[in-house]
Coordinates of C-alpha atoms in Angstrom, one line a residue:
M1 CA 0.0 0.0 0.0
N2 CA 1.4 3.4 -1.0
N3 CA 1.1 5.7 2.1
Y4 CA 1.7 8.9 0.1
L5 CA -2.0 9.7 -0.8
P6 CA -3.2 11.8 -3.7
V7 CA -6.0 14.2 -2.9
T8 CA -8.4 16.1 -5.2
I9 CA -10.4 19.1 -4.1
L10 CA -13.8 19.1 -5.8
T11 CA -15.7 22.4 -5.6
G12 CA -18.5 24.3 -7.3
F13 CA -21.5 26.3 -6.3
L14 CA -24.8 24.9 -5.1
G15 CA -26.4 22.7 -7.8
S16 CA -23.4 22.5 -10.0
G17 CA -23.4 18.7 -10.1
K18 CA -20.7 17.6 -7.8
T19 CA -22.7 14.6 -6.5
T20 CA -23.6 13.5 -10.0
L21 CA -19.9 13.6 -11.0
I22 CA -18.9 11.5 -7.9
N23 CA -21.7 9.0 -8.5
H24 CA -20.5 8.5 -12.1
L25 CA -16.9 8.0 -10.8
L26 CA -18.0 5.5 -8.1
N27 CA -20.2 3.5 -10.4
H28 CA -17.5 3.2 -13.0
N29 CA -14.6 2.7 -10.7
Q30 CA -13.3 -0.9 -10.5
H31 CA -9.6 -0.6 -9.8
E32 CA -9.2 1.5 -6.6
K33 CA -10.8 2.4 -3.4
I34 CA -11.7 6.1 -3.0
M35 CA -12.3 8.1 0.2
I36 CA -14.9 10.8 -0.4
I37 CA -14.7 13.5 2.3
E38 CA -17.8 15.7 2.5
N39 CA -18.6 18.7 4.6
E40 CA -22.2 17.6 4.4
F41 CA -23.7 14.4 3.2
G42 CA -25.3 14.5 -0.3
P43 CA -27.5 11.9 -1.8
I44 CA -24.8 9.4 -2.7
N45 CA -26.9 6.7 -4.4
I46 CA -24.8 3.7 -3.4
D47 CA -25.7 1.2 -0.7
S48 CA -23.5 1.6 2.4
K49 CA -22.9 0.5 5.9
L50 CA -21.8 2.6 8.8
L51 CA -18.2 2.0 10.1
K52 CA -16.9 3.0 13.5
S53 CA -17.1 6.7 13.8
D54 CA -16.8 9.5 16.3
R55 CA -18.7 12.7 17.0
N56 CA -16.8 14.7 14.4
I57 CA -16.4 12.1 11.6
E58 CA -19.1 9.8 10.2
I59 CA -17.8 7.1 7.9
L60 CA -19.8 5.0 5.4
E61 CA -18.4 2.1 3.5
M62 CA -19.9 1.6 0.1
T63 CA -20.6 -1.7 -1.7
N64 CA -17.9 -1.1 -4.2
G65 CA -15.3 -0.7 -1.5
C66 CA -15.1 3.1 -1.5
I67 CA -15.7 5.1 1.6
C68 CA -17.8 8.2 2.2
C69 CA -16.8 10.4 5.1
S70 CA -18.7 13.4 6.6
V71 CA -16.4 15.8 8.5
Q72 CA -18.2 18.0 11.0
G73 CA -15.0 19.2 12.7
E74 CA -11.7 20.7 11.6
L75 CA -10.4 19.2 8.3
I76 CA -6.8 18.9 9.5
S77 CA -7.7 16.8 12.5
A78 CA -10.0 14.7 10.4
L79 CA -7.2 14.0 7.8
H80 CA -4.8 13.0 10.7
H81 CA -7.5 10.7 12.1
L82 CA -8.4 9.1 8.8
Y83 CA -4.8 8.6 7.7
Q84 CA -3.9 6.9 11.0
R85 CA -6.8 4.6 10.7
R86 CA -5.6 3.7 7.2
L87 CA -2.1 3.1 8.5
N88 CA -3.5 0.8 11.3
G89 CA -5.4 -1.2 8.7
E90 CA -8.9 -0.2 10.0
I91 CA -10.0 1.3 6.7
A92 CA -8.5 1.0 3.2
F93 CA -8.5 3.6 0.4
D94 CA -6.1 4.6 -2.3
R95 CA -7.0 8.3 -2.8
L96 CA -8.9 11.1 -1.3
I97 CA -11.5 13.4 -2.9
I98 CA -12.6 16.3 -0.8
E99 CA -16.0 17.7 -1.8
T100 CA -16.6 21.2 -0.5
T101 CA -20.0 22.7 0.2
G102 CA -21.4 24.9 -2.5
L103 CA -20.8 28.1 -0.5
A104 CA -17.2 27.3 0.4
D105 CA -14.2 29.2 -0.6
P106 CA -11.4 26.6 -1.4
A107 CA -8.7 28.8 0.0
P108 CA -8.7 27.4 3.6
I109 CA -8.8 23.8 2.4
L110 CA -5.8 24.4 0.1
Q111 CA -3.8 26.1 2.9
A112 CA -4.3 23.0 5.1
F113 CA -2.1 21.0 2.8
F114 CA 0.8 23.6 3.1
I115 CA 0.7 24.6 6.7
D116 CA 0.5 21.2 8.4
E117 CA 3.7 19.3 8.4
F118 CA 2.2 15.8 8.9
I119 CA -0.2 16.4 5.9
R120 CA 2.7 17.7 3.7
E121 CA 4.7 14.5 4.4
T122 CA 1.8 12.0 3.9
I123 CA -0.7 13.5 1.4
Q124 CA 0.0 14.8 -2.1
L125 CA -2.4 17.6 -3.2
D126 CA -3.2 16.7 -6.9
A127 CA -5.5 19.4 -8.2
V128 CA -8.5 21.6 -7.6
V129 CA -11.5 20.7 -9.8
T130 CA -14.4 23.2 -10.1
L131 CA -17.8 22.4 -11.6
V132 CA -19.8 25.2 -13.2
D133 CA -23.6 25.2 -13.7
C134 CA -24.0 26.7 -17.1
E135 CA -27.7 27.3 -16.7
N136 CA -27.1 29.7 -13.8
I137 CA -23.4 30.7 -13.9
I138 CA -23.8 34.2 -15.3
N139 CA -26.4 35.3 -12.7
D140 CA -24.6 33.4 -9.9
L141 CA -21.2 35.1 -10.7
N142 CA -22.9 38.5 -10.4
E143 CA -24.5 37.7 -7.1
H144 CA -22.0 35.4 -5.3
R145 CA -18.3 36.4 -5.0
V146 CA -17.3 32.9 -3.8
I147 CA -17.9 31.4 -7.3
A148 CA -15.2 33.5 -8.9
S149 CA -12.9 32.2 -6.1
Q150 CA -13.9 28.6 -6.9
I151 CA -13.1 29.2 -10.6
G152 CA -9.9 31.1 -9.8
F153 CA -8.4 28.3 -7.8
A154 CA -9.2 25.6 -10.3
D155 CA -6.8 23.4 -12.4
R156 CA -9.8 21.8 -14.2
I157 CA -13.1 23.5 -14.8
I158 CA -16.0 21.2 -15.8
L159 CA -19.1 22.6 -17.3
T160 CA -22.4 21.0 -16.5
K161 CA -26.0 21.5 -17.7
T162 CA -24.8 22.5 -21.1
D163 CA -27.9 20.9 -22.6
R164 CA -29.9 23.7 -21.2
I165 CA -28.1 26.5 -23.0
N166 CA -27.4 27.3 -26.7
D167 CA -23.9 27.6 -28.4
D168 CA -23.8 31.3 -28.2
E169 CA -24.5 31.3 -24.5
K170 CA -21.8 28.6 -24.1
I171 CA -19.2 30.8 -25.8
I172 CA -20.1 33.7 -23.5
I173 CA -19.7 31.5 -20.5
V174 CA -16.4 30.0 -21.6
K175 CA -14.9 33.5 -22.4
R176 CA -16.0 34.8 -19.0
I177 CA -14.5 31.8 -17.2
S178 CA -11.3 32.2 -19.2
N179 CA -11.1 35.8 -18.2
I180 CA -11.1 34.7 -14.6
N181 CA -8.8 31.7 -15.0
R182 CA -6.6 31.3 -18.1
K183 CA -4.6 28.5 -16.6
A184 CA -7.3 25.9 -16.1
T185 CA -8.4 23.4 -18.7
I186 CA -12.1 23.8 -19.4
L187 CA -14.1 20.6 -20.0
E188 CA -17.7 19.7 -20.6
A189 CA -19.4 16.7 -19.0
K190 CA -22.8 15.4 -20.0
H191 CA -24.6 14.2 -16.9
G192 CA -21.4 13.8 -15.0
Q193 CA -19.9 11.5 -17.6
I194 CA -16.3 12.3 -17.9
A195 CA -13.3 10.0 -17.7
K196 CA -11.6 10.1 -14.4
S197 CA -8.2 10.5 -16.1
Q198 CA -9.4 14.0 -17.1
W199 CA -9.8 15.2 -13.6
L200 CA -7.8 12.9 -11.3
D201 CA -4.0 12.4 -11.2
I202 CA -3.4 15.7 -12.9
N203 CA -0.3 16.5 -10.7
A204 CA -1.1 20.2 -10.9
F205 CA 0.9 21.1 -7.8
Q206 CA 4.1 19.5 -9.0
L207 CA 6.8 21.8 -10.1
N208 CA 7.0 21.3 -13.8
D209 CA 7.3 23.4 -16.9
D210 CA 3.7 22.9 -18.2
L211 CA 2.2 26.4 -18.3
H212 CA -1.0 25.7 -20.1
L213 CA -3.1 28.7 -21.1
N214 CA -6.6 27.6 -22.0
N215 CA -7.7 28.3 -25.6
G216 CA -10.9 26.3 -25.9
L217 CA -13.6 24.0 -24.6
F218 CA -13.2 20.3 -24.8
I219 CA -16.4 18.3 -24.9
F220 CA -16.7 14.8 -23.5
E221 CA -19.4 12.3 -24.3
N222 CA -19.3 8.7 -23.1
D223 CA -15.8 9.5 -21.6
R224 CA -14.3 10.3 -25.0
S225 CA -12.9 13.6 -26.1
L226 CA -14.5 15.2 -29.1
T227 CA -11.8 17.8 -30.0
D228 CA -13.5 18.7 -33.3
K229 CA -16.2 20.4 -31.2
S230 CA -13.8 22.7 -29.4
I231 CA -14.7 26.3 -29.1
L232 CA -11.5 28.3 -29.6
L233 CA -11.1 31.5 -27.7
K234 CA -9.6 34.7 -28.9
S235 CA -6.7 36.1 -26.8
A236 CA -8.2 37.9 -23.8
N237 CA -6.9 41.4 -23.0
N238 CA -6.6 41.7 -19.3
L239 CA -7.3 45.4 -19.4
Q240 CA -10.6 45.1 -21.3
K241 CA -13.1 43.5 -19.0
S242 CA -16.7 43.3 -19.9
Y243 CA -17.8 42.0 -16.4
N244 CA -17.2 43.3 -12.9
D245 CA -15.6 40.1 -11.6
E246 CA -13.0 40.9 -9.0
I247 CA -10.7 37.9 -9.9
Y248 CA -8.8 38.0 -13.2
S249 CA -5.9 36.3 -15.0
Y250 CA -2.8 38.4 -15.5
L251 CA -0.2 37.3 -17.9
F252 CA 3.4 38.7 -17.9
E253 CA 5.8 37.9 -20.7
A254 CA 9.4 38.8 -21.5
G255 CA 12.6 37.3 -22.8
E256 CA 15.5 36.2 -20.7
L257 CA 15.5 37.5 -17.1
D258 CA 18.2 38.5 -14.6
L259 CA 18.0 36.0 -11.8
K260 CA 18.6 38.6 -9.0
K261 CA 16.1 41.0 -10.4
I262 CA 13.3 38.5 -11.0
G263 CA 14.0 37.1 -7.5
E264 CA 13.5 40.5 -6.0
F265 CA 10.4 41.1 -8.1
T266 CA 8.8 37.9 -7.0
E267 CA 9.7 38.4 -3.3
T268 CA 8.2 41.9 -3.3
L269 CA 5.1 40.8 -5.3
I270 CA 4.3 38.0 -2.9
E271 CA 4.9 40.2 0.2
Q272 CA 2.7 43.0 -1.1
Y273 CA 0.0 41.1 -3.0
G274 CA 0.2 37.5 -1.9
N275 CA -3.1 37.5 0.0
D276 CA -4.8 38.5 -3.3
M277 CA -3.0 36.0 -5.5
L278 CA -5.0 32.8 -5.6
R279 CA -2.8 30.8 -7.9
Y280 CA 0.3 31.7 -9.9
K281 CA 2.9 30.0 -12.0
G282 CA 5.9 31.0 -14.0
V283 CA 8.1 29.3 -16.5
L284 CA 11.1 31.6 -16.7
A285 CA 14.2 31.9 -19.0
I286 CA 17.2 33.0 -16.9
K287 CA 20.3 34.5 -18.4
D288 CA 23.2 32.1 -18.6
Q289 CA 21.0 29.2 -17.4
S290 CA 20.1 26.4 -19.8
Q291 CA 17.2 25.1 -17.6
K292 CA 13.8 26.6 -17.1
L293 CA 13.1 28.2 -13.8
I294 CA 9.7 27.1 -12.4
V295 CA 7.8 29.2 -9.9
Q296 CA 4.5 28.1 -8.5
G297 CA 2.4 29.2 -5.5
V298 CA -0.8 29.7 -3.6
H299 CA -1.2 33.0 -1.8
K300 CA 2.1 33.5 0.1
V301 CA 3.2 29.8 -0.1
V302 CA 5.6 29.5 -3.1
G303 CA 7.9 26.9 -4.5
F304 CA 10.6 27.1 -7.2
D305 CA 13.1 24.8 -8.9
Y306 CA 14.8 24.3 -12.2
G307 CA 13.1 22.1 -14.7
Q308 CA 13.9 20.9 -18.2
Q309 CA 16.4 22.5 -20.6
W310 CA 15.3 24.9 -23.3
E311 CA 15.4 23.2 -26.6
N312 CA 16.7 26.3 -28.4
E313 CA 17.4 30.0 -28.0
Q314 CA 14.3 31.0 -29.9
D315 CA 12.1 29.3 -27.3
K316 CA 13.4 31.3 -24.4
V317 CA 10.3 33.3 -23.5
S318 CA 9.5 33.9 -19.9
K319 CA 5.8 33.6 -18.9
F320 CA 4.3 34.3 -15.5
I321 CA 0.5 34.0 -14.9
I322 CA -1.3 35.2 -11.8
I323 CA -4.9 34.6 -10.9
G324 CA -5.7 37.3 -8.5
R325 CA -8.0 40.0 -7.1
K326 CA -7.7 43.3 -8.9
L327 CA -3.9 43.6 -9.1
P328 CA -2.3 46.8 -10.5
F329 CA -1.5 45.1 -13.7
K330 CA 0.1 48.0 -15.6
E331 CA 2.4 48.8 -12.7
L332 CA 3.4 45.2 -12.2
K333 CA 3.9 44.6 -15.9
Q334 CA 6.5 47.4 -16.1
K335 CA 8.3 46.1 -13.0
F336 CA 8.4 42.6 -14.5
L337 CA 9.8 43.9 -17.8
L338 CA 12.6 45.7 -15.9
T339 CA 13.8 42.2 -14.8
A340 CA 14.6 41.3 -18.4
V341 CA 18.1 41.3 -19.8
N342 CA 18.8 44.0 -22.3
K343 CA 20.3 42.4 -25.4
S344 CA 22.8 44.6 -27.4

């Protein structure tokens, strides 16, 4: 048994279809046991039996060997408790999926995986997956600030209820979501039917040089990708916003950078604006360095390392994307450009 557990955070506003997605996963999962952690029990339509529990944690074992756990107390304590029971052989599971309540901001849950030493050493945060109810998302975004946060933290965004809107409405929705989060891949699931490989084991929090900027919508039917139905997006200009969303994607680009200058820029950026930076990632070209410098963080928690080598000089373009709350983009862009090496 591998004691280093992968965990996926599944979020989305009320009625977005999280339970439907989980039911599809559990009904089509034959190869591993999954622990579903819920803040509140939803209508999981699988026969189950109650395992030993305490006042803060209620555990149900399902007929397919998976486990559903309702956490009433603090998440960190619950994760410690569940992991110890797994280690003792009392319960068995291969991965964790944490389903948040529809009104929850994912930030405190993410932070738990960085601030607690035991969790950092035993559990691997894989990705944040956000479901979007296309029938109601435009109105909901205008009325509930937490939805923009749920979208902003996401590594995968899964559109639901797309059968209730037309193609023009879908394009508007995809563009607005992309304006908030250009880093996440946007997928569509019909009735929760999407291959688990598209939203599990993404390794989004590993330091790698994959800096994906979304450029379309990928539709899945019967767990197969239909790329010919992709909706391509035009490049979004961060300074031209048609909605009053407080969270946006900010993209900084330059050539080769001076290591000392970009280090000072990043340190000052995080110190001043870290609380407003939900997610950020940079793949940077450093002068006199053949490898890519990877920078990735959540709020004020940041990691960095050197990755793969640049294939050729022409590819050396530094990109740094921040998903944050109303940052002074023009000012920061100028400061970022000042870290670039002037080539004579």
